[in-house]
mmCIF file of C-alpha atoms in Angstrom:
data_model
loop_
_atom_site.group_PDB
_atom_site.id
_atom_site.type_symbol
_atom_site.label_atom_id
_atom_site.label_comp_id
_atom_site.label_asym_id
_atom_site.label_seq_id
_atom_site.Cartn_x
_atom_site.Cartn_y
_atom_site.Cartn_z
ATOM 1 C CA MET A 758 -17.611 63.264 -29.128
ATOM 2 C CA ILE A 759 -15.677 60.021 -29.539
ATOM 3 C CA GLN A 760 -12.897 60.110 -32.132
ATOM 4 C CA ILE A 761 -13.438 57.281 -34.610
ATOM 5 C CA ASN A 762 -10.827 56.252 -37.181
ATOM 6 C CA ARG A 763 -11.582 53.836 -40.020
ATOM 7 C CA HIS A 764 -9.708 51.690 -42.495
ATOM 8 C CA THR A 765 -11.005 48.989 -44.858
ATOM 9 C CA LEU A 766 -8.791 46.199 -46.173
ATOM 10 C CA LYS A 767 -9.018 44.997 -49.772
ATOM 11 C CA ASN A 768 -10.623 41.749 -48.553
ATOM 12 C CA GLY A 769 -13.499 43.718 -47.015
ATOM 13 C CA LEU A 770 -12.472 43.628 -43.349
ATOM 14 C CA ARG A 771 -13.429 46.903 -41.664
ATOM 15 C CA LEU A 772 -11.210 48.372 -38.950
ATOM 16 C CA VAL A 773 -12.546 50.974 -36.503
ATOM 17 C CA HIS A 774 -10.235 52.523 -33.938
ATOM 18 C CA THR A 775 -10.290 54.932 -31.019
ATOM 19 C CA PRO A 776 -7.168 55.665 -28.956
ATOM 20 C CA ASP A 777 -7.158 55.855 -25.148
ATOM 21 C CA TYR A 778 -3.755 56.576 -23.686
ATOM 22 C CA SER A 779 -5.087 56.734 -20.122
ATOM 23 C CA THR A 780 -4.758 52.943 -20.022
ATOM 24 C CA GLN A 781 -1.753 50.701 -20.600
ATOM 25 C CA MET A 782 -4.041 48.100 -22.208
ATOM 26 C CA ILE A 783 -5.533 47.564 -25.627
ATOM 27 C CA ALA A 784 -8.731 45.819 -26.687
ATOM 28 C CA ILE A 785 -9.202 43.905 -29.921
ATOM 29 C CA ASN A 786 -12.844 43.127 -30.665
ATOM 30 C CA VAL A 787 -13.748 41.017 -33.702
ATOM 31 C CA LEU A 788 -17.434 40.927 -34.574
ATOM 32 C CA TYR A 789 -18.819 38.518 -37.154
ATOM 33 C CA ASN A 790 -22.140 39.351 -38.752
ATOM 34 C CA VAL A 791 -23.621 35.948 -37.965
ATOM 35 C CA GLY A 792 -26.000 34.832 -35.244
ATOM 36 C CA ALA A 793 -28.813 32.403 -34.643
ATOM 37 C CA ARG A 794 -30.962 34.179 -37.236
ATOM 38 C CA ASN A 795 -28.583 32.955 -39.974
ATOM 39 C CA GLU A 796 -29.111 29.285 -39.145
ATOM 40 C CA GLN A 797 -31.315 26.788 -40.933
ATOM 41 C CA PRO A 798 -34.401 25.602 -38.972
ATOM 42 C CA GLU A 799 -33.095 22.027 -39.015
ATOM 43 C CA HIS A 800 -29.550 23.028 -37.985
ATOM 44 C CA THR A 801 -29.857 25.519 -35.134
ATOM 45 C CA GLY A 802 -27.372 26.396 -32.400
ATOM 46 C CA PHE A 803 -24.431 26.567 -34.836
ATOM 47 C CA ALA A 804 -23.491 30.204 -34.150
ATOM 48 C CA HIS A 805 -23.330 29.423 -30.445
ATOM 49 C CA LEU A 806 -21.385 26.240 -31.142
ATOM 50 C CA PHE A 807 -18.823 28.333 -33.027
ATOM 51 C CA GLU A 808 -18.484 30.676 -30.082
ATOM 52 C CA HIS A 809 -16.855 27.652 -28.436
ATOM 53 C CA LEU A 810 -15.179 26.072 -31.475
ATOM 54 C CA MET A 811 -13.219 29.270 -32.162
ATOM 55 C CA PHE A 812 -11.260 28.591 -28.960
ATOM 56 C CA GLY A 813 -10.561 24.960 -29.874
ATOM 57 C CA GLY A 814 -7.563 25.519 -32.140
ATOM 58 C CA SER A 815 -7.026 27.211 -35.491
ATOM 59 C CA VAL A 816 -5.149 26.104 -38.591
ATOM 60 C CA ASN A 817 -1.692 27.113 -37.317
ATOM 61 C CA ILE A 818 -2.274 27.542 -33.557
ATOM 62 C CA SER A 819 -3.448 24.609 -31.480
ATOM 63 C CA ASP A 820 -4.056 26.561 -28.261
ATOM 64 C CA PHE A 821 -5.721 29.979 -28.329
ATOM 65 C CA ASP A 822 -5.904 30.860 -24.622
ATOM 66 C CA THR A 823 -2.384 30.094 -23.408
ATOM 67 C CA PRO A 824 -0.520 32.732 -25.485
ATOM 68 C CA ILE A 825 -2.963 35.389 -24.269
ATOM 69 C CA GLN A 826 -2.627 34.391 -20.626
ATOM 70 C CA GLU A 827 1.163 34.293 -20.875
ATOM 71 C CA ALA A 828 1.063 37.798 -22.384
ATOM 72 C CA GLY A 829 -0.975 39.100 -19.439
ATOM 73 C CA GLY A 830 -4.258 39.264 -21.311
ATOM 74 C CA GLU A 831 -7.797 37.906 -21.206
ATOM 75 C CA ASP A 832 -10.258 36.790 -23.861
ATOM 76 C CA ASN A 833 -13.889 35.796 -24.180
ATOM 77 C CA ALA A 834 -16.858 35.793 -26.549
ATOM 78 C CA PHE A 835 -20.633 35.939 -26.739
ATOM 79 C CA THR A 836 -23.314 35.117 -29.299
ATOM 80 C CA THR A 837 -26.719 36.686 -29.913
ATOM 81 C CA ASN A 838 -29.422 36.080 -32.472
ATOM 82 C CA ASP A 839 -27.675 38.680 -34.668
ATOM 83 C CA ILE A 840 -23.914 38.558 -34.094
ATOM 84 C CA THR A 841 -20.978 36.583 -32.717
ATOM 85 C CA ASN A 842 -18.455 38.706 -30.833
ATOM 86 C CA TYR A 843 -14.891 37.864 -29.736
ATOM 87 C CA TYR A 844 -12.682 40.123 -27.650
ATOM 88 C CA ILE A 845 -9.166 40.214 -26.240
ATOM 89 C CA THR A 846 -7.505 42.621 -23.802
ATOM 90 C CA LEU A 847 -3.717 42.792 -23.604
ATOM 91 C CA PRO A 848 -0.940 45.084 -22.326
ATOM 92 C CA TYR A 849 -0.163 47.390 -25.245
ATOM 93 C CA GLN A 850 3.391 45.995 -25.558
ATOM 94 C CA ASN A 851 1.859 42.618 -26.498
ATOM 95 C CA ALA A 852 -0.772 43.927 -28.906
ATOM 96 C CA GLU A 853 0.520 41.957 -31.880
ATOM 97 C CA ILE A 854 -0.197 38.645 -30.159
ATOM 98 C CA GLY A 855 -3.913 39.446 -30.324
ATOM 99 C CA PHE A 856 -3.819 40.295 -34.033
ATOM 100 C CA TRP A 857 -1.864 37.102 -34.748
ATOM 101 C CA LEU A 858 -4.333 34.888 -32.873
ATOM 102 C CA GLU A 859 -7.491 36.465 -34.270
ATOM 103 C CA SER A 860 -6.217 36.382 -37.835
ATOM 104 C CA ASP A 861 -5.363 32.694 -37.671
ATOM 105 C CA ARG A 862 -8.795 31.645 -36.562
ATOM 106 C CA MET A 863 -10.385 33.893 -39.169
ATOM 107 C CA LEU A 864 -8.206 32.156 -41.774
ATOM 108 C CA SER A 865 -9.449 28.720 -40.710
ATOM 109 C CA LEU A 866 -10.075 26.557 -37.697
ATOM 110 C CA ALA A 867 -8.213 23.282 -37.267
ATOM 111 C CA PHE A 868 -11.482 21.334 -37.576
ATOM 112 C CA THR A 869 -10.241 18.303 -35.668
ATOM 113 C CA PRO A 870 -12.763 15.626 -34.679
ATOM 114 C CA LYS A 871 -11.549 15.940 -31.082
ATOM 115 C CA SER A 872 -12.214 19.684 -30.907
ATOM 116 C CA LEU A 873 -15.668 19.274 -32.420
ATOM 117 C CA GLU A 874 -16.555 16.509 -29.974
ATOM 118 C CA VAL A 875 -15.249 18.408 -26.945
ATOM 119 C CA GLN A 876 -17.063 21.630 -27.806
ATOM 120 C CA ARG A 877 -20.211 19.783 -28.852
ATOM 121 C CA ASN A 878 -20.364 18.200 -25.397
ATOM 122 C CA VAL A 879 -19.778 21.576 -23.737
ATOM 123 C CA VAL A 880 -22.668 23.125 -25.659
ATOM 124 C CA ILE A 881 -24.971 20.168 -24.993
ATOM 125 C CA GLU A 882 -24.239 20.422 -21.272
ATOM 126 C CA GLU A 883 -24.878 24.170 -21.366
ATOM 127 C CA PHE A 884 -28.211 23.528 -23.105
ATOM 128 C CA LYS A 885 -29.192 21.064 -20.393
ATOM 129 C CA GLN A 886 -28.138 23.339 -17.545
ATOM 130 C CA SER A 887 -29.627 26.581 -18.854
ATOM 131 C CA CYS A 888 -32.751 25.331 -20.644
ATOM 132 C CA LEU A 889 -33.764 21.933 -19.289
ATOM 133 C CA ASN A 890 -32.598 21.882 -15.663
ATOM 134 C CA GLN A 891 -33.135 25.554 -14.825
ATOM 135 C CA PRO A 892 -36.526 26.833 -13.576
ATOM 136 C CA TYR A 893 -38.205 28.758 -16.419
ATOM 137 C CA GLY A 894 -35.212 27.753 -18.584
ATOM 138 C CA ASP A 895 -37.344 26.974 -21.620
ATOM 139 C CA SER A 896 -39.081 30.376 -21.540
ATOM 140 C CA GLY A 897 -36.977 31.600 -24.464
ATOM 141 C CA HIS A 898 -38.023 28.665 -26.602
ATOM 142 C CA LEU A 899 -41.698 28.894 -25.654
ATOM 143 C CA LEU A 900 -42.088 32.653 -25.902
ATOM 144 C CA ARG A 901 -40.163 33.043 -29.145
ATOM 145 C CA SER A 902 -42.232 30.345 -30.801
ATOM 146 C CA LEU A 903 -45.337 32.343 -29.854
ATOM 147 C CA VAL A 904 -44.016 35.703 -31.087
ATOM 148 C CA TYR A 905 -42.401 34.501 -34.337
ATOM 149 C CA LYS A 906 -44.012 32.237 -36.901
ATOM 150 C CA VAL A 907 -41.681 32.674 -39.912
ATOM 151 C CA HIS A 908 -38.622 34.706 -38.837
ATOM 152 C CA PRO A 909 -35.627 32.738 -37.461
ATOM 153 C CA TYR A 910 -35.821 34.719 -34.212
ATOM 154 C CA GLN A 911 -38.307 31.962 -33.337
ATOM 155 C CA TRP A 912 -35.497 30.014 -31.667
ATOM 156 C CA PRO A 913 -33.009 31.287 -29.047
ATOM 157 C CA THR A 914 -29.277 31.554 -29.567
ATOM 158 C CA ILE A 915 -28.570 28.216 -27.954
ATOM 159 C CA GLY A 916 -30.709 26.493 -30.596
ATOM 160 C CA LYS A 917 -34.059 24.753 -30.906
ATOM 161 C CA GLU A 918 -33.065 21.379 -29.532
ATOM 162 C CA ILE A 919 -30.049 19.380 -28.423
ATOM 163 C CA SER A 920 -30.316 16.971 -31.355
ATOM 164 C CA HIS A 921 -29.274 19.723 -33.787
ATOM 165 C CA ILE A 922 -25.895 19.971 -32.065
ATOM 166 C CA GLU A 923 -25.615 16.232 -31.489
ATOM 167 C CA GLN A 924 -26.017 15.691 -35.239
ATOM 168 C CA ALA A 925 -23.720 18.521 -36.350
ATOM 169 C CA SER A 926 -21.370 16.836 -38.807
ATOM 170 C CA MET A 927 -17.899 18.078 -39.678
ATOM 171 C CA GLU A 928 -19.154 18.844 -43.194
ATOM 172 C CA LEU A 929 -21.980 21.056 -41.865
ATOM 173 C CA VAL A 930 -19.652 22.768 -39.403
ATOM 174 C CA LYS A 931 -17.072 23.591 -42.093
ATOM 175 C CA SER A 932 -19.772 24.875 -44.424
ATOM 176 C CA PHE A 933 -21.119 27.181 -41.719
ATOM 177 C CA PHE A 934 -17.656 28.525 -40.929
ATOM 178 C CA PHE A 935 -16.606 29.314 -44.497
ATOM 179 C CA GLY A 936 -20.019 30.825 -45.243
ATOM 180 C CA PHE A 937 -19.926 33.375 -42.421
ATOM 181 C CA TYR A 938 -16.530 33.699 -40.693
ATOM 182 C CA ALA A 939 -14.813 35.828 -43.296
ATOM 183 C CA PRO A 940 -13.069 39.199 -43.453
ATOM 184 C CA ASN A 941 -15.838 40.579 -45.661
ATOM 185 C CA ASN A 942 -18.364 39.635 -42.947
ATOM 186 C CA ALA A 943 -16.459 41.043 -39.979
ATOM 187 C CA VAL A 944 -15.513 44.218 -38.144
ATOM 188 C CA ILE A 945 -12.382 44.581 -36.009
ATOM 189 C CA ALA A 946 -12.472 47.343 -33.397
ATOM 190 C CA VAL A 947 -9.226 48.348 -31.682
ATOM 191 C CA THR A 948 -9.133 50.677 -28.682
ATOM 192 C CA GLY A 949 -6.810 51.611 -25.853
ATOM 193 C CA HIS A 950 -3.123 52.448 -25.827
ATOM 194 C CA ILE A 951 -2.490 52.131 -29.551
ATOM 195 C CA SER A 952 -2.254 54.660 -32.378
ATOM 196 C CA PHE A 953 -4.346 54.466 -35.519
ATOM 197 C CA ASP A 954 -1.223 53.994 -37.651
ATOM 198 C CA GLU A 955 -0.138 51.012 -35.578
ATOM 199 C CA ALA A 956 -3.641 49.516 -35.606
ATOM 200 C CA VAL A 957 -3.734 49.805 -39.404
ATOM 201 C CA GLN A 958 -0.235 48.364 -39.773
ATOM 202 C CA LEU A 959 -0.998 45.332 -37.574
ATOM 203 C CA THR A 960 -4.382 44.723 -39.185
ATOM 204 C CA GLU A 961 -2.896 44.835 -42.672
ATOM 205 C CA LYS A 962 0.035 42.625 -41.629
ATOM 206 C CA TRP A 963 -2.063 39.855 -40.123
ATOM 207 C CA PHE A 964 -5.415 40.004 -41.947
ATOM 208 C CA ALA A 965 -4.718 41.295 -45.476
ATOM 209 C CA ASP A 966 -3.812 37.879 -46.924
ATOM 210 C CA ILE A 967 -7.035 36.224 -45.749
ATOM 211 C CA PRO A 968 -9.238 35.925 -48.850
ATOM 212 C CA ALA A 969 -12.753 37.304 -49.014
ATOM 213 C CA ARG A 970 -15.346 34.526 -49.199
ATOM 214 C CA ASN A 971 -18.659 33.840 -50.863
ATOM 215 C CA LEU A 972 -21.032 34.487 -47.965
ATOM 216 C CA SER A 973 -24.048 32.369 -47.073
ATOM 217 C CA ILE A 974 -26.079 35.378 -45.937
ATOM 218 C CA LYS A 975 -29.561 35.278 -47.431
ATOM 219 C CA PRO A 976 -32.621 37.553 -47.129
ATOM 220 C CA LEU A 977 -34.658 36.653 -44.055
ATOM 221 C CA PRO A 978 -38.451 36.316 -44.108
ATOM 222 C CA MET A 979 -40.361 39.256 -42.684
ATOM 223 C CA GLU A 980 -42.582 38.382 -39.739
ATOM 224 C CA PRO A 981 -46.243 39.130 -40.558
ATOM 225 C CA GLU A 982 -48.000 41.657 -38.333
ATOM 226 C CA GLN A 983 -49.521 40.003 -35.274
ATOM 227 C CA CYS A 984 -53.265 40.599 -35.122
ATOM 228 C CA GLU A 985 -54.418 38.089 -32.508
ATOM 229 C CA TYR A 986 -53.773 37.393 -28.824
ATOM 230 C CA ARG A 987 -51.545 34.330 -28.437
ATOM 231 C CA HIS A 988 -51.493 32.346 -25.224
ATOM 232 C CA LEU A 989 -49.698 29.301 -23.861
ATOM 233 C CA GLU A 990 -49.863 27.665 -20.410
ATOM 234 C CA VAL A 991 -47.351 25.072 -19.256
ATOM 235 C CA GLU A 992 -46.681 23.048 -16.120
ATOM 236 C CA ARG A 993 -43.046 22.793 -15.097
ATOM 237 C CA PRO A 994 -41.000 22.021 -11.966
ATOM 238 C CA VAL A 995 -40.830 25.725 -11.041
ATOM 239 C CA PRO A 996 -41.012 27.197 -7.518
ATOM 240 C CA VAL A 997 -43.818 29.710 -8.212
ATOM 241 C CA GLU A 998 -46.160 30.752 -10.980
ATOM 242 C CA ALA A 999 -44.759 33.190 -13.510
ATOM 243 C CA LEU A 1000 -46.151 35.369 -16.258
ATOM 244 C CA TYR A 1001 -44.374 36.353 -19.492
ATOM 245 C CA LEU A 1002 -45.826 38.935 -21.866
ATOM 246 C CA ALA A 1003 -44.362 39.895 -25.248
ATOM 247 C CA PHE A 1004 -45.318 42.678 -27.665
ATOM 248 C CA PRO A 1005 -43.769 43.043 -31.155
ATOM 249 C CA MET A 1006 -41.535 46.090 -31.626
ATOM 250 C CA CYS A 1007 -39.188 47.544 -34.230
ATOM 251 C CA GLY A 1008 -35.536 46.700 -34.816
ATOM 252 C CA ASN A 1009 -32.758 48.874 -33.474
ATOM 253 C CA LEU A 1010 -32.222 50.836 -36.689
ATOM 254 C CA HIS A 1011 -35.763 52.215 -36.546
ATOM 255 C CA GLU A 1012 -36.215 55.737 -35.164
ATOM 256 C CA ASP A 1013 -38.860 54.491 -32.685
ATOM 257 C CA TYR A 1014 -36.425 52.034 -31.091
ATOM 258 C CA TYR A 1015 -35.389 54.617 -28.502
ATOM 259 C CA ALA A 1016 -39.004 55.181 -27.470
ATOM 260 C CA TYR A 1017 -39.469 51.479 -26.757
ATOM 261 C CA ASP A 1018 -36.271 51.461 -24.721
ATOM 262 C CA ILE A 1019 -37.391 54.468 -22.670
ATOM 263 C CA LEU A 1020 -40.801 52.896 -22.059
ATOM 264 C CA SER A 1021 -39.157 49.766 -20.648
ATOM 265 C CA ASP A 1022 -37.218 51.889 -18.156
ATOM 266 C CA ILE A 1023 -40.257 53.955 -17.193
ATOM 267 C CA LEU A 1024 -42.031 50.715 -16.400
ATOM 268 C CA SER A 1025 -39.384 48.847 -14.453
ATOM 269 C CA ASN A 1026 -35.956 50.467 -14.071
ATOM 270 C CA GLY A 1027 -35.498 51.192 -10.369
ATOM 271 C CA LYS A 1028 -37.660 51.411 -7.253
ATOM 272 C CA SER A 1029 -39.543 54.478 -8.518
ATOM 273 C CA SER A 1030 -40.533 52.863 -11.831
ATOM 274 C CA ARG A 1031 -44.218 52.378 -12.513
ATOM 275 C CA LEU A 1032 -44.659 48.615 -12.337
ATOM 276 C CA VAL A 1033 -42.513 48.370 -9.213
ATOM 277 C CA GLN A 1034 -44.311 51.256 -7.472
ATOM 278 C CA GLN A 1035 -47.838 50.277 -8.424
ATOM 279 C CA LEU A 1036 -47.755 46.476 -8.428
ATOM 280 C CA MET A 1037 -45.136 45.694 -5.796
ATOM 281 C CA HIS A 1038 -45.592 48.533 -3.265
ATOM 282 C CA LYS A 1039 -48.892 50.439 -3.531
ATOM 283 C CA THR A 1040 -51.056 47.455 -4.533
ATOM 284 C CA PRO A 1041 -48.860 44.417 -3.870
ATOM 285 C CA MET A 1042 -49.531 41.804 -6.525
ATOM 286 C CA PHE A 1043 -46.017 40.728 -7.547
ATOM 287 C CA SER A 1044 -42.923 39.546 -5.713
ATOM 288 C CA ALA A 1045 -40.851 40.487 -8.778
ATOM 289 C CA ILE A 1046 -41.559 42.254 -12.062
ATOM 290 C CA ASP A 1047 -39.393 43.476 -14.924
ATOM 291 C CA ALA A 1048 -39.748 44.983 -18.394
ATOM 292 C CA PHE A 1049 -37.081 45.118 -21.093
ATOM 293 C CA ILE A 1050 -36.568 45.054 -24.836
ATOM 294 C CA GLN A 1051 -34.852 42.616 -27.176
ATOM 295 C CA GLY A 1052 -32.283 44.885 -28.823
ATOM 296 C CA SER A 1053 -32.307 43.072 -32.137
ATOM 297 C CA ILE A 1054 -31.444 44.163 -35.667
ATOM 298 C CA ASP A 1055 -34.701 42.894 -37.141
ATOM 299 C CA PRO A 1056 -38.035 43.642 -35.437
ATOM 300 C CA GLY A 1057 -37.860 42.294 -31.894
ATOM 301 C CA PHE A 1058 -40.199 42.234 -28.931
ATOM 302 C CA PHE A 1059 -40.908 44.107 -25.713
ATOM 303 C CA GLN A 1060 -41.009 41.715 -22.772
ATOM 304 C CA ILE A 1061 -42.560 41.854 -19.302
ATOM 305 C CA ILE A 1062 -41.907 39.128 -16.716
ATOM 306 C CA GLY A 1063 -43.677 38.902 -13.389
ATOM 307 C CA LYS A 1064 -44.020 36.500 -10.485
ATOM 308 C CA PRO A 1065 -47.377 37.056 -8.713
ATOM 309 C CA LEU A 1066 -47.690 36.884 -4.936
ATOM 310 C CA PRO A 1067 -49.456 33.828 -3.446
ATOM 311 C CA GLY A 1068 -53.197 34.076 -3.941
ATOM 312 C CA ILE A 1069 -52.952 36.252 -7.063
ATOM 313 C CA THR A 1070 -53.985 34.412 -10.207
ATOM 314 C CA LEU A 1071 -51.991 34.796 -13.391
ATOM 315 C CA GLU A 1072 -55.112 36.127 -15.115
ATOM 316 C CA ASP A 1073 -55.514 38.887 -12.507
ATOM 317 C CA ALA A 1074 -51.796 39.609 -12.643
ATOM 318 C CA GLU A 1075 -51.959 40.067 -16.409
ATOM 319 C CA LYS A 1076 -54.984 42.373 -16.098
ATOM 320 C CA ALA A 1077 -53.112 44.496 -13.551
ATOM 321 C CA ILE A 1078 -50.162 44.870 -15.923
ATOM 322 C CA PHE A 1079 -52.444 45.844 -18.803
ATOM 323 C CA LYS A 1080 -54.061 48.470 -16.582
ATOM 324 C CA GLU A 1081 -50.648 50.104 -16.061
ATOM 325 C CA LEU A 1082 -49.829 49.816 -19.771
ATOM 326 C CA GLN A 1083 -53.131 51.478 -20.623
ATOM 327 C CA LYS A 1084 -52.107 54.538 -18.608
ATOM 328 C CA LEU A 1085 -49.151 55.009 -20.948
ATOM 329 C CA SER A 1086 -51.567 55.054 -23.876
ATOM 330 C CA GLU A 1087 -54.031 57.469 -22.262
ATOM 331 C CA GLU A 1088 -51.837 59.929 -20.355
ATOM 332 C CA LEU A 1089 -48.748 61.871 -21.360
ATOM 333 C CA ILE A 1090 -45.680 61.042 -19.300
ATOM 334 C CA ASP A 1091 -44.637 63.816 -16.961
ATOM 335 C CA SER A 1092 -41.614 65.787 -18.192
ATOM 336 C CA MET A 1093 -39.652 65.124 -14.984
ATOM 337 C CA GLU A 1094 -40.264 61.368 -15.231
ATOM 338 C CA LEU A 1095 -39.076 61.360 -18.841
ATOM 339 C CA GLU A 1096 -36.030 63.509 -18.114
ATOM 340 C CA LYS A 1097 -34.976 61.247 -15.258
ATOM 341 C CA VAL A 1098 -34.906 58.253 -17.582
ATOM 342 C CA GLN A 1099 -33.117 60.194 -20.321
ATOM 343 C CA ASN A 1100 -30.510 61.327 -17.789
ATOM 344 C CA LYS A 1101 -29.895 57.678 -16.875
ATOM 345 C CA PHE A 1102 -29.356 56.782 -20.507
ATOM 346 C CA GLU A 1103 -26.957 59.658 -20.994
ATOM 347 C CA SER A 1104 -24.875 58.812 -17.929
ATOM 348 C CA ALA A 1105 -24.815 55.115 -18.889
ATOM 349 C CA GLN A 1106 -23.590 56.009 -22.378
ATOM 350 C CA ILE A 1107 -20.914 58.389 -21.153
ATOM 351 C CA PHE A 1108 -19.556 56.231 -18.356
ATOM 352 C CA GLY A 1109 -19.926 52.982 -20.303
ATOM 353 C CA ASN A 1110 -17.759 54.251 -23.138
ATOM 354 C CA THR A 1111 -14.977 55.419 -20.832
ATOM 355 C CA ASN A 1112 -14.024 51.756 -20.551
ATOM 356 C CA TYR A 1113 -11.803 50.845 -23.508
ATOM 357 C CA LEU A 1114 -13.231 47.321 -23.831
ATOM 358 C CA ASN A 1115 -16.862 48.482 -23.724
ATOM 359 C CA LEU A 1116 -15.960 51.076 -26.324
ATOM 360 C CA ALA A 1117 -14.416 48.459 -28.612
ATOM 361 C CA ARG A 1118 -17.543 46.316 -28.407
ATOM 362 C CA ASN A 1119 -19.803 49.293 -29.100
ATOM 363 C CA LEU A 1120 -17.715 50.523 -32.026
ATOM 364 C CA ALA A 1121 -17.815 47.092 -33.650
ATOM 365 C CA TYR A 1122 -21.537 46.716 -33.039
ATOM 366 C CA TYR A 1123 -22.492 50.067 -34.554
ATOM 367 C CA GLU A 1124 -20.104 49.661 -37.478
ATOM 368 C CA ASN A 1125 -21.790 46.344 -38.207
ATOM 369 C CA LEU A 1126 -25.142 48.144 -38.158
ATOM 370 C CA GLY A 1127 -23.810 50.549 -40.748
ATOM 371 C CA ASP A 1128 -21.752 53.260 -39.071
ATOM 372 C CA ALA A 1129 -19.687 53.331 -35.875
ATOM 373 C CA GLY A 1130 -20.544 57.038 -35.776
ATOM 374 C CA TYR A 1131 -24.035 56.089 -34.569
ATOM 375 C CA LEU A 1132 -22.356 55.811 -31.173
ATOM 376 C CA ASN A 1133 -21.920 59.584 -31.073
ATOM 377 C CA MET A 1134 -25.612 60.085 -31.856
ATOM 378 C CA GLU A 1135 -27.106 57.815 -29.187
ATOM 379 C CA VAL A 1136 -27.599 60.409 -26.462
ATOM 380 C CA ALA A 1137 -29.209 62.899 -28.868
ATOM 381 C CA ARG A 1138 -31.560 60.203 -30.129
ATOM 382 C CA TYR A 1139 -32.738 59.372 -26.608
ATOM 383 C CA ARG A 1140 -33.056 63.102 -25.850
ATOM 384 C CA SER A 1141 -35.189 63.609 -28.965
ATOM 385 C CA ILE A 1142 -37.961 61.309 -27.707
ATOM 386 C CA THR A 1143 -40.967 63.299 -26.505
ATOM 387 C CA ALA A 1144 -43.874 62.394 -24.239
ATOM 388 C CA GLN A 1145 -46.095 62.493 -27.327
ATOM 389 C CA LYS A 1146 -43.879 59.960 -29.122
ATOM 390 C CA LEU A 1147 -43.972 57.648 -26.099
ATOM 391 C CA GLN A 1148 -47.768 57.822 -26.002
ATOM 392 C CA GLU A 1149 -47.942 57.138 -29.751
ATOM 393 C CA VAL A 1150 -45.700 54.068 -29.433
ATOM 394 C CA ALA A 1151 -47.565 52.811 -26.340
ATOM 395 C CA ARG A 1152 -50.903 53.071 -28.145
ATOM 396 C CA LYS A 1153 -49.506 51.138 -31.079
ATOM 397 C CA MET A 1154 -47.837 48.424 -28.998
ATOM 398 C CA PHE A 1155 -49.812 47.743 -25.829
ATOM 399 C CA VAL A 1156 -52.954 46.226 -27.310
ATOM 400 C CA LYS A 1157 -54.329 42.786 -26.536
ATOM 401 C CA GLU A 1158 -54.258 41.678 -30.171
ATOM 402 C CA LYS A 1159 -50.470 42.163 -30.299
ATOM 403 C CA CYS A 1160 -49.722 40.347 -27.048
ATOM 404 C CA SER A 1161 -48.256 36.869 -26.611
ATOM 405 C CA SER A 1162 -48.582 35.532 -23.075
ATOM 406 C CA LEU A 1163 -46.917 32.566 -21.415
ATOM 407 C CA TYR A 1164 -48.048 31.199 -18.048
ATOM 408 C CA TYR A 1165 -45.904 28.928 -15.905
ATOM 409 C CA HIS A 1166 -47.660 26.723 -13.364
ATOM 410 C CA PRO A 1167 -45.783 24.548 -10.846
ATOM 411 C CA ILE A 1168 -46.381 20.835 -11.319
ATOM 412 C CA LYS A 1169 -49.055 19.748 -8.837
#
C-alpha cells in the first residue's frame, strides 16, 4: 500500500506526496487538466503547442532549462487528449529550484513574439515529420475521424491541421493559457527524498500567491452510440498494406475499463498471445499485429493494427481477425490464461511504482481523475475481472456494426 499525503491550497492547487528515502532525488510533477479535447475545432493543437511554450520563458524567468541542468536535474513534458504533464527530477538538496520554476510558469508565461514564433515552428516541423512525412503518420487523424463524429477526440493531440498552429495569434494563445493553466486546474505530485512537511512548505511558499482563475472548461458532447460499420481506404506512400480496426469502449473511470485492458493483452501482449500465435505462427497471415486501448478519460476505443503478409488481402486479414475476436465472445477464457495476464499487470504496477518519477506521474494522474488513492486499488481491480466479464465485454464490443476500419494501400 502506497502512502499518500494530501494538501490543498486556498487557490485550489492540490498537492499529493509520497516519500521515498531510498533515493537522493526528488520528482515534481505538475499536471494540468487540459488536453486536445478542450480545444475548439477551429483552433486545435493548442495543448500540444503549450507543451513547448511552457519551456520558452515565464514572466520572471527567461530560461527554464538552464537552472535545472545546473542543479543536476532533468525536465520534460507530454500532452495527451486529456492532460498536459510537466515533470522535473532534481537532487533533493536543490528541490526548491523546481518549485520556483514551476510556480513562475503557472503564474504566467512571458508571451514574447519570439518565443511564440520559435515554438510554433517547432510544432509545425513535428507535425510534418510525424504526420505528413512518416509512413502511416496520418492514421491518427483518419481513424479518429471515423470513430468520433461529435466528441473532440476526433482529432489527435498534435491537432487537425498545420494551419491551426500557423494562425495561432498571441491573443488566442494568451486566452488558452489563462483559461486552463491555473492552480485550480492543476495537481502537483511530489515524490522522492522529501518529507510531507517540506513539500507542503515549499508548495505554499511558491504557489499560494498565484490566483485561482475562471476556467474555460466546458461540458463536452457525448459521442452517440455507433451502430454501423465505418470504412475508409486510402493510398499513401507506405511500404506495405496495413489494416487498422477500432471499436468504441468505455473511459478509464468505468468499471469495465480493466476488462478491455485485459482483452488487449490476451490478444497481443507477448509471443503466446492469441493474435500472435494464431495469425503470425500457426496460420501465418501477418508480419506484425498489435492490439491496445486508448486509455482516455471519456469513452475511448480499442485498436488493432496489422500488416498482412504478401498475397493476403486486407479483406481476408480483417476476416481472420474477426474470427479470433469471435472466439472471445463464444468461449470463456481459460483461468490460467487470465491469471497470466493479471500477474503481468500486478508486476507492472508494483515495479513501475518503485520508481519515484513514475510514482509522481501516477499520483498526479489519479488525483486528477478524482483520487490518487485509486493507485492502491489498481491491482485489485484487475484481479476482480472474471472470464465471464471478459466474455460479456467481448460480446458487446467485437461486433461488425461497432467497427471502424482503415485500409492503407501503397501508391501504385
